[in-house]
PDB file of C-alpha atoms in Angstrom:
ATOM      1  CA  MET A  21       0.000   0.000   0.000  1.00 40.00           C
ATOM      2  CA  LYS A  22       1.299   3.429  -0.943  1.00 38.00           C
ATOM      3  CA  ARG A  23       1.928   5.809   1.906  1.00 37.00           C
ATOM      4  CA  ARG A  24      -0.110   8.945   1.470  1.00 37.00           C
ATOM      5  CA  HIS A  25       1.519  12.332   2.103  1.00 37.00           C
ATOM      6  CA  TRP A  26      -0.290  14.460   4.708  1.00 36.00           C
ATOM      7  CA  CYS A  27      -1.572  17.007   2.214  1.00 38.00           C
ATOM      8  CA  GLY A  28      -2.277  14.717  -0.709  1.00 37.00           C
ATOM      9  CA  TRP A  29      -0.037  14.484  -3.705  1.00 32.00           C
ATOM     10  CA  ARG A  30       3.518  15.705  -3.167  1.00 33.00           C
ATOM     11  CA  ARG A  31       3.340  18.258  -6.005  1.00 35.00           C
ATOM     12  CA  GLY A  32       0.216  19.697  -4.333  1.00 35.00           C
ATOM     13  CA  CYS A  33       2.233  20.215  -1.163  1.00 33.00           C
ATOM     14  CA  VAL A  34       4.971  22.031  -3.056  1.00 32.00           C
ATOM     15  CA  LEU A  35       2.394  24.227  -4.793  1.00 29.00           C
ATOM     16  CA  LEU A  36       0.622  24.990  -1.503  1.00 32.00           C
ATOM     17  CA  ALA A  37       3.900  25.939   0.187  1.00 35.00           C
ATOM     18  CA  ALA A  38       4.897  28.179  -2.725  1.00 32.00           C
ATOM     19  CA  VAL A  39       1.519  29.948  -2.720  1.00 31.00           C
ATOM     20  CA  CYS A  40       1.708  30.536   1.019  1.00 36.00           C
ATOM     21  CA  GLY A  41       5.289  31.760   0.673  1.00 37.00           C
ATOM     22  CA  LEU A  42       6.442  29.635   3.597  1.00 37.00           C
ATOM     23  CA  THR A  43       9.138  27.665   1.819  1.00 43.00           C
ATOM     24  CA  ALA A  44      12.500  27.917   3.482  1.00 49.00           C
ATOM     25  CA  GLN A  45      15.779  26.974   1.874  1.00 61.00           C
ATOM     26  CA  ALA A  46      18.818  26.121   3.918  1.00 72.00           C
ATOM     27  CA  GLY A  47      21.169  29.046   4.335  1.00 86.00           C
ATOM     28  CA  GLN A  48      22.051  32.038   6.418  1.00 90.00           C
ATOM     29  CA  ARG A  49      21.106  35.716   6.284  1.00 92.00           C
ATOM     30  CA  SER A  50      22.758  38.498   8.250  1.00 93.00           C
ATOM     31  CA  PHE A  51      20.993  41.317  10.038  1.00 93.00           C
ATOM     32  CA  ASP A  52      21.011  44.719   8.359  1.00 91.00           C
ATOM     33  CA  PRO A  53      22.858  46.768  11.016  1.00 86.00           C
ATOM     34  CA  PHE A  54      21.348  50.053   9.792  1.00 85.00           C
ATOM     35  CA  GLN A  55      17.782  48.738  10.056  1.00 88.00           C
ATOM     36  CA  SER A  56      18.083  46.655  13.245  1.00 91.00           C
ATOM     37  CA  SER A  57      17.781  47.899  16.816  1.00 90.00           C
ATOM     38  CA  ALA A  58      17.232  46.786  20.387  1.00 92.00           C
ATOM     39  CA  GLY A  59      15.710  48.528  23.332  1.00 91.00           C
ATOM     40  CA  PHE A  60      14.746  48.101  26.945  1.00 90.00           C
ATOM     41  CA  SER A  61      12.639  49.756  29.607  1.00 88.00           C
ATOM     42  CA  VAL A  62      12.533  49.433  33.375  1.00 86.00           C
ATOM     43  CA  ARG A  63      10.384  51.108  36.041  1.00 86.00           C
ATOM     44  CA  VAL A  64      12.133  53.526  38.384  1.00 81.00           C
ATOM     45  CA  LEU A  65      10.642  54.439  41.771  1.00 74.00           C
ATOM     46  CA  TRP A  66       7.621  52.363  40.673  1.00 66.00           C
ATOM     47  CA  LEU A  67       6.262  55.434  38.895  1.00 76.00           C
ATOM     48  CA  HIS A  68       7.715  55.844  35.442  1.00 82.00           C
ATOM     49  CA  ALA A  69       9.595  53.759  32.902  1.00 85.00           C
ATOM     50  CA  VAL A  70      13.103  54.669  31.860  1.00 85.00           C
ATOM     51  CA  ARG A  71      13.886  53.653  28.287  1.00 88.00           C
ATOM     52  CA  GLY A  72      17.090  52.964  26.474  1.00 87.00           C
ATOM     53  CA  SER A  73      18.170  51.850  23.050  1.00 89.00           C
ATOM     54  CA  ILE A  74      21.122  49.706  22.158  1.00 80.00           C
ATOM     55  CA  GLY A  75      23.013  50.159  18.939  1.00 69.00           C
ATOM     56  CA  ASP A  76      25.030  47.762  16.827  1.00 74.00           C
ATOM     57  CA  VAL A  77      22.723  44.752  16.779  1.00 88.00           C
ATOM     58  CA  ASP A  78      24.584  42.079  14.865  1.00 92.00           C
ATOM     59  CA  GLY A  79      23.411  38.597  14.051  1.00 94.00           C
ATOM     60  CA  VAL A  80      22.140  35.982  11.659  1.00 94.00           C
ATOM     61  CA  LEU A  81      19.077  33.939  10.832  1.00 94.00           C
ATOM     62  CA  THR A  82      20.071  30.387   9.910  1.00 94.00           C
ATOM     63  CA  ILE A  83      17.825  27.808   8.283  1.00 91.00           C
ATOM     64  CA  ASP A  84      19.214  24.271   8.361  1.00 92.00           C
ATOM     65  CA  ALA A  85      18.735  21.401   5.914  1.00 91.00           C
ATOM     66  CA  ALA A  86      15.801  20.106   7.992  1.00 92.00           C
ATOM     67  CA  HIS A  87      14.011  23.480   7.510  1.00 91.00           C
ATOM     68  CA  ARG A  88      14.448  24.607  11.117  1.00 94.00           C
ATOM     69  CA  ALA A  89      15.417  28.186  11.890  1.00 94.00           C
ATOM     70  CA  ARG A  90      17.612  29.766  14.548  1.00 96.00           C
ATOM     71  CA  VAL A  91      18.237  33.422  15.374  1.00 94.00           C
ATOM     72  CA  GLU A  92      21.481  34.580  16.971  1.00 95.00           C
ATOM     73  CA  ALA A  93      21.970  38.201  18.004  1.00 94.00           C
ATOM     74  CA  SER A  94      24.836  40.095  19.636  1.00 93.00           C
ATOM     75  CA  ILE A  95      24.109  43.497  21.109  1.00 90.00           C
ATOM     76  CA  GLU A  96      26.759  46.063  22.037  1.00 89.00           C
ATOM     77  CA  VAL A  97      25.654  47.207  25.501  1.00 86.00           C
ATOM     78  CA  ALA A  98      28.613  49.579  25.649  1.00 83.00           C
ATOM     79  CA  LEU A  99      26.727  51.719  23.103  1.00 87.00           C
ATOM     80  CA  ILE A 100      23.556  52.181  25.161  1.00 86.00           C
ATOM     81  CA  LYS A 101      21.682  55.446  24.676  1.00 88.00           C
ATOM     82  CA  MET A 102      19.074  56.662  27.161  1.00 84.00           C
ATOM     83  CA  ASP A 103      16.028  58.883  26.795  1.00 79.00           C
ATOM     84  CA  ASP A 104      17.176  60.577  30.006  1.00 77.00           C
ATOM     85  CA  PRO A 105      20.989  60.978  29.922  1.00 78.00           C
ATOM     86  CA  ARG A 106      21.119  61.263  33.752  1.00 78.00           C
ATOM     87  CA  TYR A 107      20.767  57.488  33.939  1.00 79.00           C
ATOM     88  CA  LEU A 108      23.382  56.648  31.326  1.00 82.00           C
ATOM     89  CA  SER A 109      26.457  56.292  33.553  1.00 81.00           C
ATOM     90  CA  THR A 110      24.464  54.294  36.122  1.00 82.00           C
ATOM     91  CA  ILE A 111      23.087  51.856  33.549  1.00 82.00           C
ATOM     92  CA  ARG A 112      26.572  51.244  32.079  1.00 85.00           C
ATOM     93  CA  SER A 113      28.159  50.845  35.529  1.00 85.00           C
ATOM     94  CA  ALA A 114      29.031  47.629  37.371  1.00 87.00           C
ATOM     95  CA  ASP A 115      25.675  47.926  39.195  1.00 85.00           C
ATOM     96  CA  PHE A 116      23.795  47.147  35.976  1.00 87.00           C
ATOM     97  CA  PHE A 117      25.133  46.167  32.534  1.00 86.00           C
ATOM     98  CA  ASP A 118      28.806  46.495  33.560  1.00 89.00           C
ATOM     99  CA  SER A 119      29.642  47.381  29.970  1.00 88.00           C
ATOM    100  CA  ALA A 120      33.371  47.774  30.701  1.00 90.00           C
ATOM    101  CA  ARG A 121      33.697  44.073  31.608  1.00 93.00           C
ATOM    102  CA  TYR A 122      30.834  42.684  29.511  1.00 92.00           C
ATOM    103  CA  PRO A 123      30.452  44.838  26.381  1.00 91.00           C
ATOM    104  CA  GLN A 124      27.964  42.478  24.695  1.00 91.00           C
ATOM    105  CA  MET A 125      24.809  40.572  25.439  1.00 92.00           C
ATOM    106  CA  HIS A 126      24.030  37.571  23.287  1.00 94.00           C
ATOM    107  CA  PHE A 127      20.792  35.779  22.417  1.00 95.00           C
ATOM    108  CA  ARG A 128      20.654  32.350  20.754  1.00 97.00           C
ATOM    109  CA  SER A 129      17.251  30.904  20.011  1.00 96.00           C
ATOM    110  CA  ALA A 130      16.288  27.275  20.104  1.00 97.00           C
ATOM    111  CA  LEU A 131      15.446  25.782  16.711  1.00 97.00           C
ATOM    112  CA  PHE A 132      11.980  26.784  15.495  1.00 95.00           C
ATOM    113  CA  ASP A 133       9.692  26.444  12.477  1.00 94.00           C
ATOM    114  CA  PRO A 134      10.450  29.294  10.000  1.00 92.00           C
ATOM    115  CA  ALA A 135       6.670  29.757   9.553  1.00 92.00           C
ATOM    116  CA  LEU A 136       6.702  31.501  12.986  1.00 94.00           C
ATOM    117  CA  LEU A 137       8.509  34.427  11.325  1.00 92.00           C
ATOM    118  CA  ALA A 138       5.210  35.207   9.572  1.00 91.00           C
ATOM    119  CA  THR A 139       2.643  33.971  12.092  1.00 94.00           C
ATOM    120  CA  GLY A 140       4.362  34.833  15.371  1.00 95.00           C
ATOM    121  CA  GLY A 141       4.613  32.687  18.497  1.00 96.00           C
ATOM    122  CA  ALA A 142       6.826  31.717  21.418  1.00 96.00           C
ATOM    123  CA  LEU A 143      10.568  31.949  20.844  1.00 96.00           C
ATOM    124  CA  ASP A 144      12.658  30.009  23.351  1.00 97.00           C
ATOM    125  CA  GLY A 145      16.381  30.458  23.713  1.00 97.00           C
ATOM    126  CA  TRP A 146      19.242  31.526  25.928  1.00 97.00           C
ATOM    127  CA  LEU A 147      20.296  35.035  26.918  1.00 95.00           C
ATOM    128  CA  SER A 148      23.893  35.694  27.993  1.00 95.00           C
ATOM    129  CA  LEU A 149      24.416  38.900  29.932  1.00 92.00           C
ATOM    130  CA  ARG A 150      27.148  39.901  32.392  1.00 93.00           C
ATOM    131  CA  GLY A 151      28.759  36.471  32.042  1.00 93.00           C
ATOM    132  CA  VAL A 152      25.538  34.643  33.007  1.00 95.00           C
ATOM    133  CA  THR A 153      23.479  32.537  30.574  1.00 97.00           C
ATOM    134  CA  ARG A 154      19.821  31.811  31.341  1.00 97.00           C
ATOM    135  CA  PRO A 155      16.968  30.196  29.406  1.00 97.00           C
ATOM    136  CA  VAL A 156      14.380  32.749  28.286  1.00 96.00           C
ATOM    137  CA  ARG A 157      11.083  32.756  26.436  1.00 96.00           C
ATOM    138  CA  PHE A 158      10.354  35.735  24.216  1.00 96.00           C
ATOM    139  CA  GLU A 159       7.458  36.462  21.892  1.00 96.00           C
ATOM    140  CA  LEU A 160       8.043  36.536  18.150  1.00 94.00           C
ATOM    141  CA  LEU A 161       5.490  38.982  16.739  1.00 95.00           C
ATOM    142  CA  PRO A 162       3.691  38.300  13.434  1.00 94.00           C
ATOM    143  CA  GLY A 163       5.596  39.842  10.550  1.00 87.00           C
ATOM    144  CA  ASN A 164       6.166  40.099   6.837  1.00 84.00           C
ATOM    145  CA  CYS A 165       8.778  37.352   6.742  1.00 82.00           C
ATOM    146  CA  THR A 166       7.059  34.792   4.522  1.00 77.00           C
ATOM    147  CA  ALA A 167      10.175  33.901   2.486  1.00 77.00           C
ATOM    148  CA  PRO A 168      13.036  34.059   5.021  1.00 73.00           C
ATOM    149  CA  ALA A 169      15.576  32.498   2.674  1.00 67.00           C
ATOM    150  CA  ALA A 170      15.422  35.321   0.139  1.00 73.00           C
ATOM    151  CA  GLY A 171      12.600  37.854   0.495  1.00 74.00           C
ATOM    152  CA  PRO A 172      12.084  40.945   2.652  1.00 78.00           C
ATOM    153  CA  CYS A 173      12.103  40.010   6.302  1.00 88.00           C
ATOM    154  CA  ALA A 174      11.465  42.103   9.408  1.00 89.00           C
ATOM    155  CA  ILE A 175      11.570  40.262  12.724  1.00 92.00           C
ATOM    156  CA  ARG A 176      10.191  41.767  15.922  1.00 94.00           C
ATOM    157  CA  VAL A 177      10.756  40.142  19.303  1.00 94.00           C
ATOM    158  CA  ARG A 178       9.660  41.261  22.754  1.00 95.00           C
ATOM    159  CA  GLY A 179       9.822  39.858  26.237  1.00 95.00           C
ATOM    160  CA  SER A 180      11.011  40.469  29.746  1.00 95.00           C
ATOM    161  CA  VAL A 181      13.754  39.229  32.038  1.00 94.00           C
ATOM    162  CA  ARG A 182      14.505  39.638  35.711  1.00 93.00           C
ATOM    163  CA  ARG A 183      17.692  41.629  36.125  1.00 91.00           C
ATOM    164  CA  SER A 184      18.473  39.795  39.371  1.00 92.00           C
ATOM    165  CA  ASP A 185      18.817  36.562  37.316  1.00 93.00           C
ATOM    166  CA  PHE A 186      21.879  38.154  35.713  1.00 91.00           C
ATOM    167  CA  GLY A 187      23.485  39.505  38.887  1.00 90.00           C
ATOM    168  CA  MET A 188      22.026  43.023  38.714  1.00 88.00           C
ATOM    169  CA  ASN A 189      20.981  43.312  42.361  1.00 87.00           C
ATOM    170  CA  SER A 190      21.728  46.971  43.084  1.00 83.00           C
ATOM    171  CA  HIS A 191      19.072  49.630  43.722  1.00 81.00           C
ATOM    172  CA  ARG A 192      16.396  47.022  44.460  1.00 79.00           C
ATOM    173  CA  PHE A 193      14.164  49.527  46.261  1.00 79.00           C
ATOM    174  CA  SER A 194      14.221  52.108  43.496  1.00 83.00           C
ATOM    175  CA  VAL A 195      14.484  50.083  40.269  1.00 85.00           C
ATOM    176  CA  ALA A 196      12.111  47.254  39.332  1.00 86.00           C
ATOM    177  CA  ASP A 197      13.498  43.765  38.859  1.00 87.00           C
ATOM    178  CA  GLN A 198      11.535  43.166  35.639  1.00 89.00           C
ATOM    179  CA  VAL A 199      13.160  44.614  32.488  1.00 91.00           C
ATOM    180  CA  GLN A 200      11.254  44.746  29.189  1.00 93.00           C
ATOM    181  CA  LEU A 201      13.336  43.949  26.099  1.00 92.00           C
ATOM    182  CA  ARG A 202      12.520  44.398  22.424  1.00 93.00           C
ATOM    183  CA  LEU A 203      14.346  43.668  19.183  1.00 91.00           C
ATOM    184  CA  ALA A 204      13.477  44.992  15.737  1.00 92.00           C
ATOM    185  CA  ILE A 205      15.534  43.143  13.138  1.00 92.00           C
ATOM    186  CA  THR A 206      15.605  43.559   9.389  1.00 91.00           C
ATOM    187  CA  LEU A 207      17.488  40.959   7.399  1.00 91.00           C
ATOM    188  CA  ALA A 208      19.996  42.254   4.889  1.00 88.00           C
ATOM    189  CA  PRO A 209      19.145  41.660   1.202  1.00 79.00           C
ATOM    190  CA  VAL A 210      20.427  38.373  -0.173  1.00 72.00           C
ATOM    191  CA  GLY A 211      23.893  38.819  -1.667  1.00 65.00           C
ATOM    192  CA  SER A 212      24.764  41.942   0.363  1.00 62.00           C
ATOM    193  CA  PRO A 213      28.170  41.961   2.083  1.00 57.00           C
TER     194      PRO A 213
END
C-alpha cells in the first residue's frame, strides 16, 4: 500500500507551500545593522519607565537542511543610549550592565519552524548577559517574513527578564526587577556583504 503524504499528492504540497510563501531553503542571512535595533525599559521608583536603546545589533538567521530556523543576536551594551541621559552612567556601571567588563549581550534561540517568522509565536532560547546565561522565552510577533531564505524580512521580538537573574541586584528599592526587552531586526538583502 502506498503511503499517502499528509496534504495529498507531493506536487500539491509544493504548490501549496509556494503559494503561502512559507518555503525555506537552507542558508544564512545576516541582520542589516542600519535597520536593526534593540531597546529596553525598566520602572524607576515604581512610577515611570526609563527607556534605552542599544546600537550595533549584529546577528544571523540560519535555516538548516531540515528546515528549522535559529536566530542569533549580539548586542553592544557599551553603546547604550538613554532617553534621560542622567541614567546613562548608572546603567553602564558595574551595578547594571557592567559594559566595561561585559560589552555584549548575546541571544541564541532554540530551533523553530520558520513559519513563525510570519505567524508569530513563542521563541525560546538563551540570553547571555554579564557572564551569566539563562533560558528565556520571548514572543516573536507576526511579521512580513514569509520567504526568510530570500525575500524581505522584518523580525520583531519582545519579552522580559529579571535583572536579578543576571546579577544586577543593586538599587532594588528604586528600580524594578523586571526589564522589558525588544528587538526589531531587518534581514539584509540576499547577496549583500
